[in-house]
Phi, psi and omega in degrees: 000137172261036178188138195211186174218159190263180174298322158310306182121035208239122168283150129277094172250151195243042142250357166309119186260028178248041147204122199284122201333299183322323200274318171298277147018288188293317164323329195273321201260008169279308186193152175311165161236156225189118134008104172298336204251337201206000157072356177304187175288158132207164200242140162281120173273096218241069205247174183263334212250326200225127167317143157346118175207168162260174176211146161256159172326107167004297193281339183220076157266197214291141155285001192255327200220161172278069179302152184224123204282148213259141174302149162301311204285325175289312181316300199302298172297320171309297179321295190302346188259353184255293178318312158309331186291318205252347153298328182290332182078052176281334193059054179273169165249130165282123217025080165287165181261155166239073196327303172289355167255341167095026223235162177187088162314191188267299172244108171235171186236088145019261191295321170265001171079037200276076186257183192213130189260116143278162164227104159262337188251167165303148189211123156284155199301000206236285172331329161276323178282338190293287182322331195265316187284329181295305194293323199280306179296327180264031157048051178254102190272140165226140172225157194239139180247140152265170175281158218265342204270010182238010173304119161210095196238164166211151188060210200258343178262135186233142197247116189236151210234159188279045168261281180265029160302325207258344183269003168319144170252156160200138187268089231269351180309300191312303212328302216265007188272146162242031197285326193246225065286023186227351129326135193196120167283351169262133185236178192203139168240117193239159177209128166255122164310313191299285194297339222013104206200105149308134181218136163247123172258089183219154230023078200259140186255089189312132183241298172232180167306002186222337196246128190238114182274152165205173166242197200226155169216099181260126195230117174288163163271012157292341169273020168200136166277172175283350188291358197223007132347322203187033155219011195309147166276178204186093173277152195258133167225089196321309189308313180300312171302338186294304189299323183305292205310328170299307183283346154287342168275349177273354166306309211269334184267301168266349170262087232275169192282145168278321151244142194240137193276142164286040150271291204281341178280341180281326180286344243226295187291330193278302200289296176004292180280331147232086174025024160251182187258110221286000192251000160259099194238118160308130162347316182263004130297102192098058191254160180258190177152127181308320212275343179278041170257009187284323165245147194295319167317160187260158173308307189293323162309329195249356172267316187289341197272269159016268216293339188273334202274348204211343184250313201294343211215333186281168185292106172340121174088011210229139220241118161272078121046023197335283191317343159250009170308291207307290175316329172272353152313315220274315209291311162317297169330315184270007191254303195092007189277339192232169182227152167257200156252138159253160180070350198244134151266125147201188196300172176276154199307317171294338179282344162288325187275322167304334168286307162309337161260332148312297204305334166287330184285334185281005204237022154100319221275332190224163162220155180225135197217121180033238179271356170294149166255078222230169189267132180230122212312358211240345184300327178328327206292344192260006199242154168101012190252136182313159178306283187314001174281306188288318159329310183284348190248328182276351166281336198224059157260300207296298166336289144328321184285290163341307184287303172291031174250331183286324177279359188263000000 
């Protein structure tokens, strides 16, 4: 923490620059510091290794709020976001307290009712949701920045955890475009203290249960205010991501899992019994779409799952079933062969799945009459095909898709 108070009742904040290493030393040997929040002792650290901070005692941390003891790097980023906040004339306050969530954000603004998280470390998932849920009852927009050290991409796949996952920003601008199936409203915001250097991880797409394609905007922070932080423009370039998305099914289609999940060992046994090979999956198996982040399974397992349960065997014209589609998800969901996300916003399982029996009526596989869903005679045309044919059928369904979604 950067702010304690003295035995007098004297604020200390130590991103203030009129108190000076000399003032502080003689101050540290004057009077206790104290907790703003919970009134305990706490100690100045003036140390070499680490910014300047208060700490409470090991043995007696704060009792109001679930303090976590803090990193250089939270310190450092914390320090540098408050100063940027307040060159800008944001007025923030640093770690205000908040009585009624029992909650003391990194930063907050007043004037738009703002609070503000760095994150740099693991937080459990029930302590984030609690805080996110507190805010949201006193109507409190929060927003969360991470630390640059929980960044962890290569290429065009960024490896993202349901920690930040729940920490998504989203930009609803996106919702309704159709330039793409690679349009995506979600985005993550990171700050490195050292470079000061903003990253943007925005049109992030779920590939697996772990792995996200998106692309990136690295912004120093001198080149941007805050007011325009989180209205930043975000150019979209679809192809590269199209190309990632081809080569992870062609992964999947020739390179078999060193562990195989109980999912693909349930799908493994389901081709079996009916006698197909389970690494020939139709082309439209393993469509992308922002809204399947709603489930932990990757697209191509729970679209294969879809296609061995409800497509592969049934009849031209044959009347699909939402409604016990969706309960035998759930029911499998509880099962544990398919998975959801929990905590996180996005659509609901059901509005992912119903965007994915569009996405077949537009691709011939399905047809639709009012809300009905019925088979459509033409899907035979994606199935019965050698690999490199379906490889080659897996650039240009996407390819396709692009073009209606761009034409609608």
């Amino acid at each position: 923490m950067l702010v304690a108070l003295t035995s007098k009742g004297q604020v200390i904040s130590l991103v203030m620059p009129l108190y000076t290493p000399e003032f502080l030393h003689s101050l540290r040997k004057l009077t206790e510091f104290y907790c703003p929040v919970c009134k305990q002792k706490v100690i100045l650290k003036l140390g070499q290794k680490k910014i300047w901070h208060f700490a409470h005692h090991y043995h007696f941390p704060c009792t109001l709020t679930q303090y976590e003891a803090e990193s250089e790097r939270h310190l450092k980023g914390k320090k540098e976001l408050f100063t940027w906040f307040e060159t800008y004339h944001q007025a923030p306050i640093l770690e205000h307290y908040l009585p009624e969530l029992h909650q003391r954000p990194d930063l907050y603004l007043p004037q738009k009712r703002v609070a503000i998280e760095y994150q740099c470390s693991n937080m459990p998932l029930e302590v984030i949701k609690r805080r996110i849920r507190g805010y949201h009852q006193e109507k409190l927009a929060n927003v969360w920045i991470l630390g640059e050290n929980r960044l962890k991409r290569k290429g065009l796949k960024t490896k993202l955890s349901q920690m930040d996952l729940m920490m998504m920003h989203d930009q609803s601008i996106f919702r309704n475009l159709n330039q793409s199936p690679f349009v995506s409203p979600y985005k993550l915001l990171f700050f490195n203290p050292s470079s000061k250097i903003f990253t943007y991880i925005h049109h992030i797409i779920p590939l697996t249960p772990t792995q996200f394609i998106s692309e990136r905007k690295d912004i120093k922070m001198s080149h941007i205010n805050p007011n325009h932080l989180f209205t930043m423009p975000l150019s979209h370039s679809p192809k590269p991501l199209a190309n990632e998305w081809n080569k992870h099914k062609q992964r999947e289609r020739l390179i078999p899992h060193k562990y195989t999940s109980q999912t693909e060992h349930y799908l493994r046994t389901l081709c079996y019994k009916k006698n197909r090979v389970y690494y020939q999956f139709p082309s439209f198996i393993g469509l992308p779409h922002y809204s399947y982040i709603r489930l932990e399974t990757s697209p191509v397992h729970w679209q294969y799952w879809i296609f061995l349960r409800y497509i592969n065997n049934a009849k031209p014209y044959a009347r699909l079933s939402i409604k016990r589609m969706i309960k035998e998800i759930k029911y499998y969901i509880q099962k544990g062969i398919l998975r959801e996300r929990k905590n996180i916003f996005a659509p609901s399982l059901e509005f992912a799945i119903k965007i994915y029996l569009n996405q077949l009526c537009y691709l011939r596989v399905l047809y639709k009459i009012d809300n009905d869903f019925f088979i459509h005679p033409d899907w035979l045309n994606y199935d019965g095909s050698s690999i490199e044919t379906l490889i080659q059928k897996d650039h240009e369904i996407l390819h396709k898709l692009h073009t209606i979604y761009k034409h609608k």
